[in-house]
Amino acid sequence: MSYDRQKILETDRKHVWHPFTQQKMYEKIDPVIIVRGEGLFLYDDAGNQYYDTISSWWVNLLGHTNKRVSAAMKKQLDTLEHVNFSGFTHPYATGLIDELREMIPEVFTRYFFSDNGSTAVEVAIKMAFQYWVNKGIKGKNSFIMLNNSYHGDTLGATSVGAVDLYHATYKPLMFDTIRVTAPYEVNPTEDYTFDAMAEYDSASFEPMRKAMEENKNSVAAVIVEPILQGAGGMKIYHPEYLNDLRKCADEHNILIICDEVATGFGRTGELFAFMHAKGFKPDIFAISKAITAGFMPLALTVTTEDVYNSFYGDIMKTFFHGHSYTANPLACAAAIETMHIIKENNYPHAKHEVMEHFHSRLRELQQFDFVGDIRYKGFVGAIDIVKSRKDKTPFDSNRNVGFEIYQESLKHGLVLRPLGNVIYWWLPMIVERADIDIIINKSIEVIERVISR
Ligand SMILES: Cc1ncc(COP(=O)(O)O)c(C=O)c1O
């Protein structure tokens, strides 16, 4: 197929408003026109190949255009494309839940569909709030979140966000929240974070304990990205923190929401990131992104019989929430096949050895003075780019090094899309040791080129 490059760029420049993009930065730069994806690669209109090291905003799980998922969707296309999910059900939704029930602890009995990560979080927030209303407990109108949290861009999700760059502007529109010092900010280590599995520092939980104790009557829930905060800078914390959170939440009648939108389906080395904390279970958790391996928007908010039962009965207890594309059958078909593939391949456990290799390659980056901290969990890895780790100097804030690295990476057949000066890799399950070597070697070549300018 041929593409009219000039026409695409003209329409894009004149009429498209891209997400999370300061459009002015593209005044003199053309966006890359991606026309095809296969496996680990994206291809542009000129046939250039790029390693997709960020799994296309963390949705891609099995490589691009996985043949089995695309076949399942093609079959579904001629069967049922959509039906409203209020009053009707369909085997594609229930089939997906049957699959998920085999992967998720039994205590989670209720699954509420929506269509993206932000909506799954929005549902969780409203559910937690209304849980207390339905139980007749008044005044629980607030939420606690950790510094650097990111939960999506709708207003509820924004309210529980704590990355000032993304969230501060909208403050006047937000409901009340309590922002708590993140675990890694308490007694921060001089050493590298790596997988944050150094001995658990129980002092790291104290700010959270204090906030929960002081606000127990006004807080409906604590919301966390378990173990790994993504958009806030790929920050990693010890799983034991979640067990402390559970104990404290039970003492103070506060619910726990885990946002597994990014971390779900194996990316951190366990099927869900909260599973790194043995025995820990949230009250509600949100999943999306990788659930369809990147084929279709779909999300679920998963909860317990206890939460569900508080909504059961009186009309005023109803959960008045729904989206037009709730439980879209095409998305469900993609998700069912994705679950089959995860199970048949024993993902993510079958990839632990490859993950270890990834981690050891990341640890080697200590040799570079421009590498600040190094963090990893499963197939997610990140490094902070600094002027000098030895001299403890950050990069000049007037220079957008992250953006320069992004631009340079494209010239080297790689998509690196840094978060500020944090370079990260978010790899799909199909990645092998040799791919990791190429990706890390190329990445370092790109970074060295940029910082030596
Ligand atoms: C942890 C987390 N929650 C929620 C979201 C929002 O998901 P979506 O972009 O599908 O609305 C994201 C997106 O990156 C995320 O990382």
CSV table of C-alpha atoms and ligand atoms in Angstrom, one decimal:
chain,number,residue,atom,x,y,z
A,1,MET,CA,0.0,0.0,0.0
A,2,SER,CA,1.3,3.5,-0.8
A,3,TYR,CA,0.8,6.5,1.3
A,4,ASP,CA,0.6,10.2,0.4
A,5,ARG,CA,3.1,11.4,3.0
A,6,GLN,CA,2.6,15.1,2.3
A,7,LYS,CA,-1.2,14.8,2.6
A,8,ILE,CA,-1.0,12.9,5.9
A,9,LEU,CA,1.4,15.4,7.4
A,10,GLU,CA,-0.6,18.4,6.1
A,11,THR,CA,-3.8,17.0,7.7
A,12,ASP,CA,-2.0,16.2,10.9
A,13,ARG,CA,-0.3,19.6,11.1
A,14,LYS,CA,-3.5,21.5,10.4
A,15,HIS,CA,-6.2,19.4,12.2
A,16,VAL,CA,-4.8,16.8,14.7
A,17,TRP,CA,-4.3,17.6,18.3
A,18,HIS,CA,-2.1,14.9,19.8
A,19,PRO,CA,-2.3,13.7,23.4
A,20,PHE,CA,0.3,14.7,26.0
A,21,THR,CA,2.0,16.8,23.3
A,22,GLN,CA,3.0,20.4,23.3
A,23,GLN,CA,2.2,20.9,19.6
A,24,LYS,CA,4.7,23.8,19.3
A,25,MET,CA,7.6,21.3,19.7
A,26,TYR,CA,6.5,19.8,16.4
A,27,GLU,CA,6.5,23.1,14.6
A,28,LYS,CA,9.7,22.2,12.7
A,29,ILE,CA,9.6,18.4,13.2
A,30,ASP,CA,7.4,16.0,11.4
A,31,PRO,CA,5.8,13.2,13.5
A,32,VAL,CA,6.8,9.7,12.4
A,33,ILE,CA,4.1,8.1,10.3
A,34,ILE,CA,3.6,4.6,11.5
A,35,VAL,CA,1.8,2.4,9.0
A,36,ARG,CA,2.4,-1.1,10.3
A,37,GLY,CA,3.4,-3.2,13.3
A,38,GLU,CA,4.7,-6.8,13.6
A,39,GLY,CA,6.2,-8.5,16.6
A,40,LEU,CA,8.6,-6.2,18.4
A,41,PHE,CA,8.6,-3.7,15.6
A,42,LEU,CA,6.7,-0.7,14.2
A,43,TYR,CA,7.3,0.4,10.6
A,44,ASP,CA,7.0,3.8,9.1
A,45,ASP,CA,5.8,4.9,5.7
A,46,ALA,CA,9.3,4.6,4.3
A,47,GLY,CA,9.7,1.0,5.6
A,48,ASN,CA,12.0,2.0,8.4
A,49,GLN,CA,11.8,-0.4,11.4
A,50,TYR,CA,11.7,0.7,15.1
A,51,TYR,CA,11.9,-1.5,18.2
A,52,ASP,CA,8.8,-0.6,20.2
A,53,THR,CA,10.5,-0.5,23.6
A,54,ILE,CA,7.5,1.1,25.3
A,55,SER,CA,4.9,-1.3,24.1
A,56,SER,CA,2.9,1.5,22.5
A,57,TRP,CA,2.0,3.2,25.8
A,58,TRP,CA,2.2,0.0,27.7
A,59,VAL,CA,-0.7,-1.8,26.0
A,60,ASN,CA,1.1,-4.1,23.7
A,61,LEU,CA,1.7,-7.4,25.5
A,62,LEU,CA,2.4,-10.0,22.8
A,63,GLY,CA,4.1,-8.0,20.1
A,64,HIS,CA,2.2,-6.1,17.4
A,65,THR,CA,-0.6,-7.8,15.3
A,66,ASN,CA,-0.5,-11.1,17.1
A,67,LYS,CA,-2.0,-13.5,14.6
A,68,ARG,CA,-4.2,-15.4,17.1
A,69,VAL,CA,-5.7,-12.3,18.6
A,70,SER,CA,-6.4,-10.8,15.2
A,71,ALA,CA,-8.0,-14.1,14.1
A,72,ALA,CA,-10.3,-14.1,17.2
A,73,MET,CA,-11.3,-10.6,16.5
A,74,LYS,CA,-12.0,-11.3,12.8
A,75,LYS,CA,-14.3,-14.2,13.8
A,76,GLN,CA,-16.1,-11.9,16.3
A,77,LEU,CA,-16.6,-9.2,13.7
A,78,ASP,CA,-19.1,-11.4,11.8
A,79,THR,CA,-20.9,-12.6,15.0
A,80,LEU,CA,-21.7,-9.6,17.2
A,81,GLU,CA,-20.0,-6.2,17.2
A,82,HIS,CA,-21.9,-4.6,20.1
A,83,VAL,CA,-24.9,-4.6,22.3
A,84,ASN,CA,-25.8,-2.5,25.3
A,85,PHE,CA,-24.7,-4.2,28.4
A,86,SER,CA,-27.5,-3.1,30.7
A,87,GLY,CA,-30.2,-5.7,30.7
A,88,PHE,CA,-28.3,-7.9,28.2
A,89,THR,CA,-25.3,-10.1,28.6
A,90,HIS,CA,-23.3,-12.1,26.1
A,91,PRO,CA,-20.9,-15.1,26.1
A,92,TYR,CA,-17.9,-12.9,25.1
A,93,ALA,CA,-18.2,-11.0,28.4
A,94,THR,CA,-18.9,-14.0,30.6
A,95,GLY,CA,-16.3,-16.0,28.7
A,96,LEU,CA,-13.7,-13.4,29.6
A,97,ILE,CA,-14.7,-13.4,33.2
A,98,ASP,CA,-14.4,-17.2,33.3
A,99,GLU,CA,-10.9,-16.8,32.0
A,100,LEU,CA,-10.0,-14.0,34.5
A,101,ARG,CA,-11.5,-16.0,37.4
A,102,GLU,CA,-8.8,-18.6,36.8
A,103,MET,CA,-6.1,-16.0,37.2
A,104,ILE,CA,-7.4,-13.8,40.0
A,105,PRO,CA,-7.9,-14.8,43.6
A,106,GLU,CA,-11.3,-16.2,44.4
A,107,VAL,CA,-12.2,-13.4,46.8
A,108,PHE,CA,-12.7,-11.2,43.8
A,109,THR,CA,-16.1,-12.2,42.7
A,110,ARG,CA,-17.5,-9.1,40.9
A,111,TYR,CA,-16.3,-7.6,37.6
A,112,PHE,CA,-17.5,-4.2,36.3
A,113,PHE,CA,-16.7,-3.5,32.6
A,114,SER,CA,-15.7,-0.1,31.1
A,115,ASP,CA,-13.4,0.9,28.3
A,116,ASN,CA,-10.1,2.4,29.3
A,117,GLY,CA,-7.8,2.8,32.3
A,118,SER,CA,-9.1,6.1,33.4
A,119,THR,CA,-12.7,4.9,33.4
A,120,ALA,CA,-11.7,1.8,35.4
A,121,VAL,CA,-10.2,4.1,38.0
A,122,GLU,CA,-13.1,6.4,37.9
A,123,VAL,CA,-15.4,3.4,38.6
A,124,ALA,CA,-13.2,2.3,41.5
A,125,ILE,CA,-13.3,5.8,43.0
A,126,LYS,CA,-17.1,6.1,42.7
A,127,MET,CA,-17.6,2.5,44.0
A,128,ALA,CA,-15.4,3.1,47.0
A,129,PHE,CA,-17.2,6.4,47.8
A,130,GLN,CA,-20.7,4.9,47.4
A,131,TYR,CA,-19.8,1.8,49.4
A,132,TRP,CA,-19.7,3.9,52.5
A,133,VAL,CA,-22.8,5.9,51.5
A,134,ASN,CA,-24.7,2.7,50.9
A,135,LYS,CA,-23.6,1.4,54.3
A,136,GLY,CA,-24.9,4.6,55.9
A,137,ILE,CA,-21.5,5.8,57.1
A,138,LYS,CA,-21.3,9.5,56.4
A,139,GLY,CA,-18.4,11.9,55.7
A,140,LYS,CA,-16.1,9.5,53.8
A,141,ASN,CA,-15.6,11.9,50.9
A,142,SER,CA,-11.8,11.9,50.5
A,143,PHE,CA,-9.0,9.7,49.1
A,144,ILE,CA,-5.4,9.2,50.0
A,145,MET,CA,-2.8,8.8,47.3
A,146,LEU,CA,1.0,8.7,47.1
A,147,ASN,CA,3.2,11.4,45.8
A,148,ASN,CA,4.0,10.8,42.1
A,149,SER,CA,0.8,8.8,41.6
A,150,TYR,CA,-0.8,8.7,38.1
A,151,HIS,CA,-4.2,7.2,37.5
A,152,GLY,CA,-5.4,8.7,34.3
A,153,ASP,CA,-6.8,11.9,32.9
A,154,THR,CA,-10.5,12.0,33.6
A,155,LEU,CA,-11.4,14.3,36.5
A,156,GLY,CA,-11.7,11.7,39.2
A,157,ALA,CA,-8.5,10.0,38.2
A,158,THR,CA,-6.9,13.5,38.0
A,159,SER,CA,-8.0,14.2,41.5
A,160,VAL,CA,-6.1,11.3,42.8
A,161,GLY,CA,-3.1,12.1,40.7
A,162,ALA,CA,0.0,13.6,42.2
A,163,VAL,CA,2.3,14.6,39.4
A,164,ASP,CA,2.2,18.4,39.4
A,165,LEU,CA,3.2,18.7,35.8
A,166,TYR,CA,0.1,16.9,34.7
A,167,HIS,CA,-2.3,17.7,37.5
A,168,ALA,CA,-1.7,21.1,39.1
A,169,THR,CA,-3.6,23.1,36.5
A,170,TYR,CA,-6.8,21.2,37.2
A,171,LYS,CA,-6.7,21.6,41.0
A,172,PRO,CA,-9.7,23.9,41.2
A,173,LEU,CA,-11.8,21.2,39.6
A,174,MET,CA,-10.7,18.4,41.9
A,175,PHE,CA,-12.3,16.8,44.9
A,176,ASP,CA,-10.5,16.6,48.3
A,177,THR,CA,-7.5,14.3,48.5
A,178,ILE,CA,-4.6,13.7,50.8
A,179,ARG,CA,-1.2,13.4,49.2
A,180,VAL,CA,1.3,11.3,51.2
A,181,THR,CA,5.1,11.1,50.9
A,182,ALA,CA,6.0,8.1,48.8
A,183,PRO,CA,7.8,5.2,50.4
A,184,TYR,CA,11.1,5.8,48.5
A,185,GLU,CA,11.1,9.4,49.6
A,186,VAL,CA,11.4,8.4,53.3
A,187,ASN,CA,15.1,7.9,54.1
A,188,PRO,CA,16.0,7.8,50.4
A,189,THR,CA,18.8,5.5,49.5
A,190,GLU,CA,22.2,6.7,48.2
A,191,ASP,CA,22.5,3.3,46.5
A,192,TYR,CA,20.7,2.2,43.3
A,193,THR,CA,17.0,1.2,43.8
A,194,PHE,CA,17.3,-1.8,41.5
A,195,ASP,CA,14.2,-3.9,42.2
A,196,ALA,CA,13.6,-2.2,45.6
A,197,MET,CA,14.1,-5.5,47.4
A,198,ALA,CA,16.7,-4.3,49.9
A,199,GLU,CA,15.4,-4.9,53.4
A,200,TYR,CA,12.0,-3.3,54.0
A,201,ASP,CA,12.2,0.0,55.9
A,202,SER,CA,9.0,0.1,58.0
A,203,ALA,CA,9.6,3.8,58.5
A,204,SER,CA,8.6,4.2,54.8
A,205,PHE,CA,5.0,3.5,55.8
A,206,GLU,CA,4.8,6.1,58.6
A,207,PRO,CA,3.6,9.0,56.5
A,208,MET,CA,0.8,6.8,55.2
A,209,ARG,CA,0.0,5.5,58.7
A,210,LYS,CA,-0.2,9.0,60.0
A,211,ALA,CA,-2.5,10.2,57.2
A,212,MET,CA,-4.8,7.2,57.6
A,213,GLU,CA,-5.0,7.6,61.4
A,214,GLU,CA,-5.6,11.3,61.2
A,215,ASN,CA,-8.2,11.1,58.5
A,216,LYS,CA,-9.9,7.8,59.1
A,217,ASN,CA,-13.4,9.4,59.3
A,218,SER,CA,-13.1,11.3,56.1
A,219,VAL,CA,-11.2,8.9,53.9
A,220,ALA,CA,-13.1,6.4,51.7
A,221,ALA,CA,-10.1,4.7,50.2
A,222,VAL,CA,-6.4,4.8,49.6
A,223,ILE,CA,-5.5,4.4,45.9
A,224,VAL,CA,-2.0,3.1,44.9
A,225,GLU,CA,-0.2,1.8,41.8
A,226,PRO,CA,1.1,-1.3,43.5
A,227,ILE,CA,4.9,-1.7,43.6
A,228,LEU,CA,5.5,0.4,40.5
A,229,GLN,CA,4.4,3.9,39.8
A,230,GLY,CA,4.5,4.4,36.1
A,231,ALA,CA,3.9,7.8,34.6
A,232,GLY,CA,5.2,9.5,37.9
A,233,GLY,CA,8.7,8.4,36.9
A,234,MET,CA,8.9,4.6,37.1
A,235,LYS,CA,9.3,4.6,40.8
A,236,ILE,CA,9.5,1.2,42.6
A,237,TYR,CA,8.8,0.4,46.2
A,238,HIS,CA,9.0,-2.7,48.5
A,239,PRO,CA,5.9,-5.1,48.4
A,240,GLU,CA,5.9,-5.2,52.2
A,241,TYR,CA,4.5,-1.7,52.1
A,242,LEU,CA,1.2,-3.1,50.7
A,243,ASN,CA,0.9,-5.5,53.7
A,244,ASP,CA,1.3,-2.6,56.1
A,245,LEU,CA,-1.3,-0.7,54.1
A,246,ARG,CA,-3.7,-3.6,54.4
A,247,LYS,CA,-3.3,-3.8,58.2
A,248,CYS,CA,-3.7,-0.1,58.7
A,249,ALA,CA,-6.7,0.1,56.3
A,250,ASP,CA,-8.5,-2.7,58.2
A,251,GLU,CA,-7.9,-0.9,61.5
A,252,HIS,CA,-9.3,2.3,60.2
A,253,ASN,CA,-12.2,1.3,58.0
A,254,ILE,CA,-10.6,2.5,54.8
A,255,LEU,CA,-10.7,0.6,51.5
A,256,ILE,CA,-7.7,-0.1,49.3
A,257,ILE,CA,-7.8,0.5,45.5
A,258,CYS,CA,-5.0,-0.9,43.4
A,259,ASP,CA,-4.6,0.6,40.0
A,260,GLU,CA,-3.2,-2.3,37.9
A,261,VAL,CA,-4.0,-0.6,34.6
A,262,ALA,CA,-0.4,-0.4,33.7
A,263,THR,CA,1.1,-3.2,35.8
A,264,GLY,CA,-1.5,-5.9,35.1
A,265,PHE,CA,-1.0,-9.1,33.1
A,266,GLY,CA,2.6,-9.9,33.9
A,267,ARG,CA,4.6,-6.8,33.1
A,268,THR,CA,6.2,-6.7,36.6
A,269,GLY,CA,6.9,-10.4,36.7
A,270,GLU,CA,3.7,-11.5,38.5
A,271,LEU,CA,0.3,-11.6,36.8
A,272,PHE,CA,-0.7,-8.6,38.9
A,273,ALA,CA,1.8,-6.4,40.7
A,274,PHE,CA,-0.1,-6.7,44.0
A,275,MET,CA,0.8,-10.4,44.0
A,276,HIS,CA,4.4,-9.5,44.8
A,277,ALA,CA,3.1,-8.9,48.3
A,278,LYS,CA,2.3,-12.4,49.5
A,279,GLY,CA,-1.1,-12.6,51.0
A,280,PHE,CA,-2.1,-9.0,50.2
A,281,LYS,CA,-5.4,-8.3,48.5
A,282,PRO,CA,-7.0,-4.9,47.8
A,283,ASP,CA,-10.7,-4.3,48.0
A,284,ILE,CA,-11.0,-3.0,44.5
A,285,PHE,CA,-8.6,-3.1,41.5
A,286,ALA,CA,-8.6,-1.6,38.1
A,287,ILE,CA,-7.3,-3.4,34.9
A,288,SER,CA,-7.0,-2.3,31.3
A,289,LYS,CA,-4.2,-1.7,28.8
A,290,ALA,CA,-2.6,-5.1,28.2
A,291,ILE,CA,-5.9,-7.0,28.7
A,292,THR,CA,-6.5,-7.0,24.9
A,293,ALA,CA,-2.8,-7.1,24.1
A,294,GLY,CA,-3.2,-3.7,22.6
A,295,PHE,CA,-5.9,-4.5,20.1
A,296,MET,CA,-9.0,-2.8,21.6
A,297,PRO,CA,-9.9,-0.5,24.5
A,298,LEU,CA,-11.3,-2.5,27.4
A,299,ALA,CA,-11.2,-2.2,31.2
A,300,LEU,CA,-12.6,-3.9,34.3
A,301,THR,CA,-12.9,-2.8,37.9
A,302,VAL,CA,-12.8,-5.9,40.0
A,303,THR,CA,-14.1,-6.2,43.6
A,304,THR,CA,-15.3,-8.4,46.4
A,305,GLU,CA,-18.7,-9.6,47.4
A,306,ASP,CA,-18.5,-7.3,50.4
A,307,VAL,CA,-18.3,-4.2,48.2
A,308,TYR,CA,-20.9,-5.6,45.7
A,309,ASN,CA,-23.4,-6.4,48.5
A,310,SER,CA,-23.4,-2.8,49.7
A,311,PHE,CA,-25.0,-1.9,46.3
A,312,TYR,CA,-27.5,-4.7,46.3
A,313,GLY,CA,-31.2,-4.0,47.0
A,314,ASP,CA,-32.7,-0.6,47.1
A,315,ILE,CA,-32.9,1.4,43.9
A,316,MET,CA,-30.9,4.3,45.5
A,317,LYS,CA,-28.1,1.8,46.2
A,318,THR,CA,-27.7,1.2,42.4
A,319,PHE,CA,-24.3,2.0,40.9
A,320,PHE,CA,-25.4,4.6,38.3
A,321,HIS,CA,-22.5,4.3,36.0
A,322,GLY,CA,-21.9,2.9,32.5
A,323,HIS,CA,-20.3,3.6,29.2
A,324,SER,CA,-21.7,3.0,25.7
A,325,TYR,CA,-18.9,0.6,24.8
A,326,THR,CA,-19.1,-1.4,28.1
A,327,ALA,CA,-18.0,-5.0,27.5
A,328,ASN,CA,-17.7,-4.5,23.8
A,329,PRO,CA,-17.8,-8.0,22.2
A,330,LEU,CA,-14.9,-7.4,19.9
A,331,ALA,CA,-12.7,-6.2,22.8
A,332,CYS,CA,-13.9,-9.2,24.9
A,333,ALA,CA,-12.9,-11.6,22.0
A,334,ALA,CA,-9.4,-10.0,21.8
A,335,ALA,CA,-9.1,-10.3,25.6
A,336,ILE,CA,-10.2,-13.9,25.8
A,337,GLU,CA,-7.6,-14.9,23.2
A,338,THR,CA,-5.0,-12.8,25.1
A,339,MET,CA,-5.8,-14.8,28.3
A,340,HIS,CA,-5.5,-18.1,26.4
A,341,ILE,CA,-2.0,-17.0,25.1
A,342,ILE,CA,-0.9,-15.9,28.6
A,343,LYS,CA,-2.0,-19.2,30.1
A,344,GLU,CA,-0.6,-21.5,27.4
A,345,ASN,CA,2.8,-19.8,27.6
A,346,ASN,CA,2.8,-19.5,31.4
A,347,TYR,CA,3.4,-15.8,31.2
A,348,PRO,CA,5.0,-14.0,33.0
A,349,HIS,CA,6.7,-16.8,34.9
A,350,ALA,CA,8.1,-18.5,31.9
A,351,LYS,CA,9.9,-15.2,31.1
A,352,HIS,CA,11.6,-14.8,34.5
A,353,GLU,CA,15.0,-15.9,33.1
A,354,VAL,CA,14.7,-13.3,30.3
A,355,MET,CA,13.7,-10.7,32.9
A,356,GLU,CA,16.8,-11.5,34.9
A,357,HIS,CA,18.9,-11.0,31.9
A,358,PHE,CA,17.2,-7.6,31.3
A,359,HIS,CA,18.0,-6.7,35.0
A,360,SER,CA,21.6,-7.7,34.8
A,361,ARG,CA,22.0,-5.6,31.6
A,362,LEU,CA,20.5,-2.7,33.5
A,363,ARG,CA,22.8,-3.2,36.5
A,364,GLU,CA,25.8,-3.0,34.1
A,365,LEU,CA,24.8,0.6,33.4
A,366,GLN,CA,26.3,1.6,36.7
A,367,GLN,CA,29.5,2.0,34.7
A,368,PHE,CA,28.2,5.3,33.2
A,369,ASP,CA,28.4,8.5,35.2
A,370,PHE,CA,25.4,9.8,33.3
A,371,VAL,CA,23.2,7.1,34.7
A,372,GLY,CA,21.7,8.2,38.0
A,373,ASP,CA,19.4,5.7,39.6
A,374,ILE,CA,18.6,2.3,38.1
A,375,ARG,CA,15.2,0.6,38.7
A,376,TYR,CA,13.5,-2.5,37.4
A,377,LYS,CA,10.7,-4.9,38.0
A,378,GLY,CA,9.9,-7.7,35.5
A,379,PHE,CA,9.9,-6.3,32.0
A,380,VAL,CA,9.9,-2.7,33.1
A,381,GLY,CA,13.3,-0.9,33.6
A,382,ALA,CA,14.2,2.7,34.0
A,383,ILE,CA,17.3,4.9,34.5
A,384,ASP,CA,17.6,8.5,35.5
A,385,ILE,CA,19.8,10.5,33.1
A,386,VAL,CA,22.0,13.0,35.1
A,387,LYS,CA,24.9,15.2,34.3
A,388,SER,CA,27.1,13.3,36.7
A,389,ARG,CA,26.1,10.7,39.3
A,390,LYS,CA,29.5,11.1,41.0
A,391,ASP,CA,29.1,14.9,41.4
A,392,LYS,CA,25.4,14.5,42.1
A,393,THR,CA,24.5,17.0,39.4
A,394,PRO,CA,21.3,16.8,37.4
A,395,PHE,CA,21.0,17.7,33.8
A,396,ASP,CA,20.6,21.4,33.0
A,397,SER,CA,16.8,22.0,33.3
A,398,ASN,CA,16.9,24.3,30.3
A,399,ARG,CA,17.8,21.4,28.1
A,400,ASN,CA,15.1,18.9,27.3
A,401,VAL,CA,17.4,15.9,27.2
A,402,GLY,CA,14.5,13.4,27.2
A,403,PHE,CA,13.0,14.9,24.1
A,404,GLU,CA,16.4,14.9,22.4
A,405,ILE,CA,16.9,11.3,23.3
A,406,TYR,CA,13.5,10.5,21.9
A,407,GLN,CA,14.3,12.2,18.6
A,408,GLU,CA,17.7,10.6,18.3
A,409,SER,CA,16.3,7.1,19.1
A,410,LEU,CA,14.1,7.2,16.1
A,411,LYS,CA,17.2,7.7,13.9
A,412,HIS,CA,18.5,4.4,15.4
A,413,GLY,CA,15.5,2.2,14.8
A,414,LEU,CA,14.2,2.5,18.4
A,415,VAL,CA,11.4,4.2,20.1
A,416,LEU,CA,12.5,5.6,23.5
A,417,ARG,CA,9.9,7.9,24.9
A,418,PRO,CA,11.4,9.2,28.2
A,419,LEU,CA,9.4,10.7,31.0
A,420,GLY,CA,11.3,13.9,31.6
A,421,ASN,CA,14.9,12.7,32.1
A,422,VAL,CA,13.8,9.1,33.0
A,423,ILE,CA,14.6,6.7,30.2
A,424,TYR,CA,12.5,3.6,30.5
A,425,TRP,CA,11.8,0.3,28.7
A,426,TRP,CA,8.4,-1.4,29.0
A,427,LEU,CA,8.8,-4.7,27.1
A,428,PRO,CA,6.3,-7.2,25.8
A,429,MET,CA,6.3,-10.9,26.8
A,430,ILE,CA,7.7,-12.0,23.4
A,431,VAL,CA,11.0,-10.3,24.0
A,432,GLU,CA,14.1,-12.6,24.1
A,433,ARG,CA,17.6,-12.2,25.5
A,434,ALA,CA,19.1,-11.2,22.2
A,435,ASP,CA,16.4,-8.5,21.7
A,436,ILE,CA,17.2,-7.1,25.1
A,437,ASP,CA,20.9,-6.9,24.2
A,438,ILE,CA,20.2,-5.0,21.0
A,439,ILE,CA,17.7,-2.7,22.7
A,440,ILE,CA,20.0,-1.8,25.6
A,441,ASN,CA,23.1,-1.4,23.4
A,442,LYS,CA,21.2,0.8,21.0
A,443,SER,CA,19.7,2.8,23.8
A,444,ILE,CA,23.1,3.5,25.3
A,445,GLU,CA,24.5,4.5,22.0
A,446,VAL,CA,21.6,7.0,21.5
A,447,ILE,CA,22.0,8.4,25.0
A,448,GLU,CA,25.8,8.8,24.7
A,449,ARG,CA,25.4,10.6,21.4
A,450,VAL,CA,22.8,13.1,22.8
A,451,ILE,CA,24.6,13.9,26.0
A,452,SER,CA,28.0,14.4,24.3
A,453,ARG,CA,26.5,17.2,22.2
B,1,LIG,C1,-1.5,3.4,36.4
B,1,LIG,C2,-2.4,4.0,35.4
B,1,LIG,N1,-3.7,4.1,35.6
B,1,LIG,C3,-4.5,4.6,34.7
B,1,LIG,C4,-4.1,5.0,33.5
B,1,LIG,C5,-5.1,5.6,32.5
B,1,LIG,O1,-5.3,4.7,31.5
B,1,LIG,P1,-5.9,5.2,30.1
B,1,LIG,O2,-4.8,6.0,29.4
B,1,LIG,O3,-6.3,4.0,29.3
B,1,LIG,O4,-7.1,6.1,30.4
B,1,LIG,C6,-2.7,4.9,33.1
B,1,LIG,C7,-2.2,5.3,31.8
B,1,LIG,O5,-1.1,5.3,31.6
B,1,LIG,C8,-1.9,4.3,34.1
B,1,LIG,O6,-0.6,4.2,33.9
